[in-house]
XYZ file of C-alpha atoms in Angstrom:
551
model
C -0.836 -158.341 43.946
C -1.854 -155.268 45.928
C -4.822 -153.176 44.804
C -3.940 -150.009 42.857
C -5.897 -146.823 43.506
C -6.243 -143.975 41.004
C -4.028 -140.976 41.671
C -5.805 -137.956 43.148
C -4.861 -134.283 43.176
C -2.032 -133.566 45.564
C -1.155 -137.266 45.901
C -3.948 -138.062 48.342
C -4.471 -141.757 48.881
C -8.284 -141.404 48.833
C -9.639 -141.244 45.278
C -12.173 -138.490 44.448
C -15.346 -139.433 42.652
C -17.319 -136.550 41.103
C -21.004 -137.027 41.578
C -21.700 -140.764 41.212
C -19.276 -141.380 38.303
C -17.376 -144.260 39.974
C -15.705 -145.167 36.671
C -12.594 -143.200 37.751
C -11.861 -145.906 40.329
C -11.093 -148.761 37.860
C -10.547 -151.488 40.480
C -8.349 -154.332 39.232
C -9.699 -157.776 38.591
C -6.973 -159.314 40.817
C -6.046 -157.832 44.159
C -4.750 -158.841 47.543
C -7.652 -158.969 49.979
C -7.112 -156.922 53.098
C -10.568 -155.759 54.294
C -12.834 -157.747 56.579
C -16.459 -158.162 55.587
C -19.401 -158.883 57.883
C -22.323 -160.621 56.162
C -25.543 -159.867 58.117
C -28.408 -162.279 57.397
C -31.737 -161.447 59.095
C -34.036 -164.444 59.080
C -37.533 -165.407 60.152
C -38.508 -169.038 59.698
C -37.819 -170.759 56.330
C -34.965 -172.938 57.661
C -34.703 -174.735 54.277
C -33.938 -171.492 52.445
C -31.478 -170.341 55.130
C -29.568 -173.601 54.794
C -29.115 -172.992 51.049
C -28.046 -169.411 51.687
C -25.372 -170.520 54.153
C -24.156 -173.187 51.729
C -23.745 -170.471 49.114
C -21.735 -168.338 51.557
C -19.490 -171.336 52.308
C -18.494 -171.452 48.617
C -17.375 -167.822 48.310
C -13.964 -167.188 46.789
C -13.282 -164.318 49.148
C -11.001 -165.512 51.982
C -12.931 -167.199 54.799
C -10.590 -165.696 57.426
C -11.698 -162.214 56.293
C -15.380 -163.096 56.221
C -17.747 -162.909 59.204
C -21.274 -164.326 58.857
C -23.916 -163.220 61.372
C -27.375 -164.846 61.174
C -30.056 -162.997 63.165
C -33.063 -165.057 64.167
C -35.936 -162.590 64.312
C -38.067 -164.510 66.702
C -38.696 -167.689 64.666
C -40.758 -170.531 66.125
C -39.217 -173.071 66.290
C -35.885 -171.194 66.609
C -33.507 -171.337 63.663
C -30.422 -173.440 63.767
C -27.055 -173.345 61.964
C -26.117 -176.331 59.798
C -23.370 -178.540 61.222
C -19.901 -177.142 60.375
C -21.239 -173.652 59.495
C -18.836 -170.783 60.200
C -21.715 -168.432 60.902
C -22.735 -166.969 64.326
C -26.336 -167.027 65.354
C -27.872 -164.182 67.401
C -31.507 -163.712 68.361
C -33.552 -160.501 68.074
C -37.029 -160.588 69.643
C -38.089 -157.166 68.340
C -40.011 -157.945 65.145
C -39.054 -156.379 61.818
C -36.240 -156.711 59.352
C -34.772 -153.339 60.342
C -34.478 -154.417 63.987
C -32.911 -157.720 62.977
C -30.351 -156.012 60.766
C -29.512 -153.548 63.518
C -28.977 -156.470 65.902
C -26.596 -158.043 63.423
C -24.929 -154.704 62.809
C -24.241 -154.348 66.555
C -22.353 -157.721 66.406
C -20.429 -156.882 63.187
C -16.688 -156.091 63.289
C -15.870 -155.905 59.516
C -14.648 -153.026 57.511
C -17.559 -153.661 55.134
C -21.178 -154.584 56.004
C -22.816 -156.927 53.468
C -26.603 -157.093 53.825
C -28.000 -160.409 52.673
C -31.569 -161.672 52.892
C -32.168 -165.218 54.101
C -33.699 -166.254 50.759
C -30.900 -164.927 48.466
C -28.254 -167.379 47.340
C -25.006 -165.809 46.207
C -22.982 -167.193 43.315
C -19.419 -168.175 44.366
C -17.626 -164.997 43.268
C -20.253 -162.511 44.506
C -18.574 -161.316 47.713
C -15.220 -161.017 45.973
C -16.866 -158.882 43.239
C -18.201 -156.618 45.954
C -14.925 -156.364 47.851
C -12.799 -155.424 44.855
C -14.712 -152.117 44.806
C -14.318 -151.535 48.509
C -10.590 -151.987 48.205
C -10.640 -149.115 45.651
C -12.401 -146.470 47.810
C -13.667 -146.380 51.398
C -17.086 -144.736 50.766
C -18.974 -147.085 48.416
C -22.294 -148.851 48.436
C -22.170 -151.820 46.030
C -25.209 -153.734 44.890
C -25.247 -157.078 43.074
C -27.648 -158.319 40.439
C -30.433 -160.510 41.707
C -32.493 -162.933 39.563
C -35.795 -164.305 40.896
C -36.290 -168.016 40.476
C -39.421 -170.088 40.884
C -37.595 -173.385 40.638
C -38.301 -176.005 43.341
C -35.904 -175.830 46.293
C -33.224 -178.496 46.133
C -32.386 -180.480 49.237
C -28.777 -179.325 48.917
C -27.239 -176.530 46.951
C -26.149 -177.902 43.553
C -22.752 -177.055 42.013
C -24.384 -175.522 38.884
C -26.665 -172.800 40.199
C -27.631 -171.669 36.785
C -28.858 -175.120 35.773
C -30.810 -175.412 39.020
C -32.451 -171.943 39.160
C -32.839 -170.841 35.568
C -35.003 -169.681 33.906
C -35.218 -166.774 36.306
C -36.414 -163.150 36.096
C -34.080 -160.221 36.509
C -34.655 -157.408 39.003
C -36.397 -155.388 36.274
C -36.653 -152.106 38.213
C -32.961 -152.146 39.203
C -31.793 -153.085 35.742
C -33.956 -150.352 34.234
C -32.588 -147.725 36.633
C -28.974 -148.711 35.769
C -29.628 -148.708 32.019
C -31.431 -145.366 32.032
C -28.600 -143.605 33.815
C -25.553 -145.176 32.102
C -24.784 -147.362 35.066
C -25.767 -144.612 37.567
C -22.920 -142.396 36.305
C -25.068 -139.930 34.379
C -25.863 -137.646 37.374
C -28.955 -139.576 38.459
C -31.358 -137.792 40.788
C -31.646 -140.590 43.292
C -28.741 -143.071 43.044
C -29.440 -144.134 46.639
C -32.429 -146.131 45.256
C -29.880 -148.771 44.367
C -29.401 -149.562 48.077
C -31.555 -152.767 48.295
C -30.946 -154.936 51.286
C -31.086 -158.257 49.521
C -27.494 -158.115 48.231
C -25.810 -154.787 49.012
C -22.490 -154.111 50.717
C -21.572 -150.774 52.370
C -18.429 -149.349 53.945
C -18.748 -149.757 57.673
C -17.491 -146.197 58.048
C -20.428 -144.925 56.008
C -22.900 -146.976 58.103
C -21.459 -145.500 61.248
C -21.875 -141.981 59.842
C -25.390 -142.605 58.520
C -26.662 -144.458 61.533
C -28.553 -147.755 61.753
C -31.796 -148.688 59.984
C -34.936 -146.860 61.009
C -36.927 -149.373 63.015
C -40.075 -147.176 62.984
C -40.502 -147.840 59.246
C -42.789 -150.720 58.244
C -41.300 -151.034 54.781
C -38.875 -148.885 52.762
C -36.044 -149.210 55.327
C -33.513 -150.042 52.586
C -34.254 -146.939 50.565
C -34.372 -144.625 53.579
C -31.005 -145.904 54.779
C -29.658 -145.535 51.219
C -30.702 -141.844 51.344
C -28.850 -141.327 54.591
C -25.757 -143.090 53.168
C -25.910 -140.665 50.216
C -26.043 -137.778 52.709
C -22.970 -139.258 54.378
C -21.051 -139.137 51.063
C -21.640 -142.559 49.540
C -21.067 -143.490 45.911
C -23.478 -146.229 44.650
C -22.090 -148.882 42.347
C -23.999 -151.591 40.495
C -21.847 -154.705 40.047
C -23.157 -157.257 37.468
C -20.477 -159.802 38.414
C -21.967 -160.013 41.919
C -24.825 -162.344 40.982
C -27.411 -163.993 43.211
C -30.654 -165.951 43.086
C -33.709 -164.953 45.065
C -35.614 -168.035 46.058
C -39.135 -167.087 45.013
C -40.773 -163.650 44.468
C -40.492 -160.810 46.941
C -43.422 -159.231 48.759
C -43.045 -156.106 46.598
C -43.297 -158.230 43.457
C -46.506 -159.817 44.753
C -48.068 -156.689 46.140
C -46.248 -153.731 44.622
C -49.166 -151.224 44.771
C -50.002 -152.056 48.347
C -46.367 -151.987 49.437
C -45.845 -148.605 47.695
C -48.940 -147.254 49.431
C -47.431 -148.085 52.851
C -43.894 -147.115 51.978
C -44.820 -143.693 50.579
C -46.855 -142.783 53.666
C -43.660 -143.037 55.788
C -40.675 -142.240 53.536
C -42.161 -138.969 52.327
C -41.426 -137.537 55.778
C -37.856 -138.819 55.854
C -36.523 -138.505 52.220
C -36.677 -134.911 50.952
C -35.412 -136.043 47.572
C -38.876 -137.568 46.970
C -40.386 -134.155 46.146
C -43.115 -135.822 44.097
C -44.488 -137.212 47.393
C -44.445 -133.717 49.005
C -47.268 -132.092 47.085
C -48.996 -130.284 49.903
C -48.511 -126.507 49.474
C -47.960 -125.684 53.149
C -47.287 -128.613 55.485
C -44.044 -129.369 57.276
C -41.997 -132.558 57.135
C -39.704 -134.391 59.560
C -36.677 -133.740 57.373
C -36.958 -130.404 55.456
C -35.512 -129.855 52.028
C -33.536 -126.721 52.995
C -32.299 -125.489 56.373
C -31.158 -121.862 56.618
C -28.545 -121.156 59.312
C -28.208 -117.572 60.704
C -26.348 -115.891 63.527
C -29.106 -114.978 66.061
C -26.885 -112.458 67.786
C -26.548 -110.115 64.772
C -29.297 -107.781 65.896
C -33.081 -108.161 66.202
C -34.059 -106.105 63.120
C -31.437 -107.750 60.852
C -32.306 -111.258 62.017
C -36.055 -110.666 61.711
C -35.738 -109.219 58.214
C -33.912 -112.326 56.919
C -35.895 -114.912 58.864
C -39.300 -113.515 58.033
C -38.359 -113.410 54.349
C -37.174 -117.003 54.499
C -40.390 -118.149 56.113
C -42.331 -116.455 53.295
C -40.225 -118.131 50.615
C -41.914 -120.139 47.843
C -39.831 -123.029 49.190
C -42.147 -123.967 52.055
C -40.155 -127.153 52.769
C -37.653 -125.067 54.743
C -36.509 -124.657 58.310
C -34.406 -121.986 60.039
C -31.664 -122.544 62.609
C -30.716 -119.500 64.724
C -27.440 -119.799 66.615
C -26.774 -118.025 69.850
C -26.143 -118.444 73.630
C -29.915 -118.993 74.258
C -29.368 -121.005 77.428
C -27.564 -118.050 79.074
C -30.571 -115.752 78.985
C -32.161 -115.028 82.348
C -35.906 -114.700 82.456
C -35.888 -112.348 85.490
C -35.564 -108.859 83.995
C -36.556 -105.949 86.156
C -35.217 -103.330 83.689
C -35.627 -104.914 80.220
C -34.857 -101.783 78.237
C -31.389 -101.640 79.876
C -30.632 -105.302 79.326
C -27.408 -105.676 77.318
C -28.883 -108.887 75.793
C -32.131 -107.226 74.863
C -31.777 -107.965 71.066
C -31.098 -111.632 71.807
C -34.129 -111.694 74.162
C -36.297 -110.165 71.387
C -35.141 -112.724 68.822
C -35.845 -115.572 71.221
C -39.241 -114.204 72.125
C -40.205 -113.547 68.529
C -39.476 -117.025 67.246
C -39.809 -119.225 70.365
C -43.105 -120.616 69.216
C -42.499 -120.681 65.453
C -42.297 -124.437 64.619
C -40.002 -123.855 61.589
C -37.429 -121.939 63.598
C -35.073 -123.694 66.016
C -32.766 -121.908 68.469
C -29.472 -123.729 69.049
C -25.946 -123.062 70.369
C -24.194 -124.387 67.183
C -25.037 -124.149 63.506
C -25.017 -127.855 62.670
C -28.057 -128.739 60.553
C -29.579 -132.188 60.518
C -27.299 -134.270 58.219
C -30.357 -135.684 56.448
C -31.290 -132.199 55.062
C -30.141 -132.010 51.418
C -29.348 -128.273 51.262
C -28.003 -125.863 53.925
C -28.234 -122.102 53.274
C -25.791 -120.140 55.406
C -27.099 -116.572 55.379
C -25.634 -113.480 57.023
C -28.329 -111.677 59.013
C -29.597 -108.631 57.187
C -29.223 -110.139 53.680
C -32.877 -110.574 52.699
C -33.918 -113.119 50.113
C -36.722 -112.525 47.642
C -39.719 -114.855 47.779
C -38.273 -117.045 44.989
C -34.549 -116.574 45.721
C -34.076 -119.883 47.614
C -35.928 -121.816 44.904
C -33.728 -120.303 42.232
C -30.509 -121.169 44.114
C -31.596 -124.734 44.737
C -32.575 -125.003 41.040
C -29.122 -123.860 39.993
C -27.408 -126.349 42.302
C -29.587 -129.202 41.077
C -29.301 -128.372 37.403
C -25.487 -128.260 37.450
C -24.907 -130.818 40.220
C -23.096 -128.243 42.363
C -21.957 -128.796 45.916
C -21.592 -125.144 46.737
C -23.128 -121.925 45.449
C -21.591 -118.828 47.008
C -23.389 -115.473 46.867
C -21.320 -112.354 47.176
C -22.997 -109.112 48.243
C -21.207 -105.714 48.443
C -22.727 -104.834 51.804
C -21.698 -108.043 53.582
C -18.166 -109.248 54.369
C -19.298 -112.857 54.743
C -20.955 -114.361 51.616
C -24.115 -116.381 51.713
C -23.575 -120.035 50.834
C -25.884 -122.780 49.623
C -24.224 -126.053 50.536
C -25.249 -129.555 49.359
C -24.799 -131.652 52.462
C -23.872 -134.852 50.615
C -21.050 -133.077 48.723
C -19.568 -131.712 51.919
C -19.752 -135.097 53.540
C -17.935 -136.615 50.572
C -15.354 -133.801 50.665
C -14.614 -134.555 54.325
C -13.849 -138.143 53.430
C -11.347 -137.308 50.743
C -9.865 -133.964 51.884
C -6.103 -133.835 52.459
C -4.733 -132.514 55.788
C -4.897 -128.761 55.718
C -6.801 -128.597 52.457
C -9.694 -126.064 52.368
C -12.939 -128.078 52.309
C -14.313 -125.936 49.504
C -11.485 -127.124 47.243
C -12.465 -130.763 47.897
C -16.131 -129.884 47.208
C -15.047 -128.441 43.881
C -13.481 -131.746 43.011
C -16.365 -134.009 43.994
C -19.253 -131.886 42.725
C -18.474 -128.326 41.653
C -18.569 -124.753 42.993
C -20.227 -121.612 41.548
C -19.864 -118.032 42.711
C -22.632 -115.587 41.790
C -23.835 -112.128 42.735
C -26.518 -112.121 45.449
C -28.508 -109.395 43.662
C -28.838 -111.552 40.581
C -30.825 -114.031 42.644
C -33.043 -111.503 44.338
C -31.141 -110.975 47.584
C -31.013 -107.447 48.955
C -30.643 -105.396 52.135
C -34.189 -104.122 52.390
C -37.205 -106.280 53.377
C -39.774 -106.626 50.627
C -43.467 -107.244 50.790
C -44.151 -110.629 52.318
C -46.731 -112.579 50.369
C -46.952 -115.451 52.760
C -47.615 -119.069 51.962
C -51.309 -118.635 51.165
C -50.702 -115.718 48.845
C -47.729 -117.513 47.246
C -49.858 -120.577 46.744
C -52.669 -118.512 45.211
C -50.148 -116.851 42.952
C -48.776 -120.220 41.923
C -52.297 -121.516 41.225
C -53.018 -118.426 39.170
C -49.788 -118.891 37.263
C -50.618 -122.546 36.619
C -54.090 -121.504 35.461
C -52.581 -118.880 33.155
C -50.115 -121.392 31.855
C -52.956 -123.844 31.199
C -54.884 -121.029 29.414
C -51.946 -120.219 27.261
C -51.337 -123.832 26.547
C -54.952 -124.154 25.378
C -54.581 -121.039 23.281
C -51.412 -122.370 21.763
C -53.279 -125.624 20.977
C -56.005 -123.570 19.297
C -53.489 -121.591 17.271
C -51.714 -124.809 16.300
C -55.073 -126.060 15.111
C -55.575 -122.917 13.067
C -52.075 -123.267 11.608
C -52.879 -126.808 10.623
C -56.095 -125.682 8.971
C -54.309 -122.886 7.170
C -51.642 -125.325 5.964
C -54.356 -127.694 4.723
C -56.059 -124.746 2.929
C -52.766 -123.645 1.485
C -52.135 -127.154 0.245
C -55.548 -127.099 -1.421
C -54.740 -123.773 -3.080
C -51.438 -125.161 -4.224
C -53.253 -128.132 -5.770
C -55.755 -125.757 -7.401
C -52.937 -123.631 -8.725
C -51.246 -126.629 -10.260
C -54.554 -127.717 -11.927
C -55.130 -124.147 -13.211
C -51.632 -124.095 -14.629
C -52.321 -127.375 -16.391
C -55.590 -125.994 -17.800
C -53.837 -122.799 -18.971
C -51.115 -124.898 -20.615
C -53.749 -126.977 -22.403
C -55.640 -123.882 -23.529
C -52.379 -122.347 -24.881
C -51.683 -125.529 -26.819
C -55.143 -125.392 -28.260
C -54.762 -121.691 -29.106
C -51.438 -122.350 -30.797
C -53.010 -125.175 -32.801
C -55.899 -122.912 -33.833
C -53.548 -120.196 -34.812
C -51.552 -122.641 -36.916
C -54.779 -123.902 -38.575
C -55.854 -120.336 -39.235
C -52.493 -119.511 -40.825
C -52.775 -122.630 -42.944
C -56.295 -121.585 -44.099
C -54.992 -118.102 -44.887
C -52.226 -119.707 -47.008
C -54.709 -121.774 -48.952
C -56.942 -118.727 -49.556
C -53.978 -116.699 -50.742
C -52.915 -119.552 -53.096
C -56.414 -119.819 -54.549
C -56.708 -116.080 -54.861
C -53.433 -115.996 -56.785
C -54.513 -118.692 -59.130
C -57.871 -116.907 -59.746
C -56.067 -113.656 -60.537
C -53.682 -115.371 -62.976
C -56.637 -117.086 -64.661
C -58.481 -113.824 -65.038
C -55.397 -112.179 -66.624
C -55.136 -114.863 -69.255
C -58.722 -114.391 -70.230
C -60.983 -116.975 -71.844
C -59.153 -117.155 -75.180
C -55.644 -117.812 -73.950
């Protein structure tokens, strides 16, 4: 039976996933396999574990004729060997490091899907098929299986019942927690690319080609960094519990998590702008900025300078500027500079040639790893917090495009989320406006530029130091107010306690008054009774006196 794909607007054959909500795909349990998969296994030593991994691959239910297995020996001594009868290919990579080994295997791979597999991870028989059913549903997925970590002794040969041999085992607690916290990564998670772990993850080869190979300069954290670039290329990340595997022993991260994080964070902070919590310095620059603003450098010196200087003074310091123009055509030999027809272009070039956050280029293509691209018409001047507010809007609502309309500018400013536009290019129909596809995969908002602090006149530039000082003062004021609020809450608590005491005193007084009233009523009754007795006696005395002594 052939795989069925969900219908998309306009009858396009490529399904459209909004955000990371892959549930719209609904891949069938039974399908006709068509795609080839290349399983890349980097290995260094541990021949006994590799043998078990290859035995696990030989038992997969996915067709062998559609499966390519590439084992990369990363300089083992003695060299690794393939078991007799193995269908795998063995290549050697002398450059040390798992990233280099994976890239060597990637260079040999010919499949439609790349399946990363560590040389100490044994797949259960249906794992590859569970991965591939998703890849038959959409061509831009990254699918990760569920790994359990076993400390059981290694068997000489892989047993038929893996559960009996390797259980009890521990789940990948961090991965399971991430999936559970985000409703299976469908609840607009901030960093779904964190699911890309190299031990048992498969990725569309088309996505890998767009994102590029693993970064061999990283010591650790290569999986996450590549996952981020895959997200920027438009990937959807899918956890697949039916793709189960056993990790033979604990990982280095499990043994040394704090030390591994220390090394990883030192490198990935420069490469993954989504990790804003690692970018706490108020002024420094990073290899991959959070926002790149693109402007036409030929629009006039004053207009360009007004916009660029305001951008450089933005509260979003993690920002770069790309000025487009024919910079390579400018001639440095100018005998009459004031008569030069390209004078404005020369002034722009001279003004920003040595500003490290400004790049002069012929085309307006930003680094694909930059999360947000702001396309700004020269002369439209942002306020110091305008960029931060726009990015905040896009993040809060998961938008792929925020368009700002300004009465004085024919071309609107646009804040584009790079990953949404990459996804839109993958699913757009021939002739379809890209913005329409972006609306389907993430969402589009149109707002007035003035509402977000954009204008036509340059304002006072605070600069990074002043902005930082203002932010520190604001934080101090917020802390003071929080302390005052705490004091007031304490007073309220004391007043409530005192009010409760008064209420208790009131109740007691009411009880005393009620008792006194009862006593008063009793006394009044007694007094009335005494009055009645006196009246009775007085009447008897009067009657006796009237009768006299002789009656």
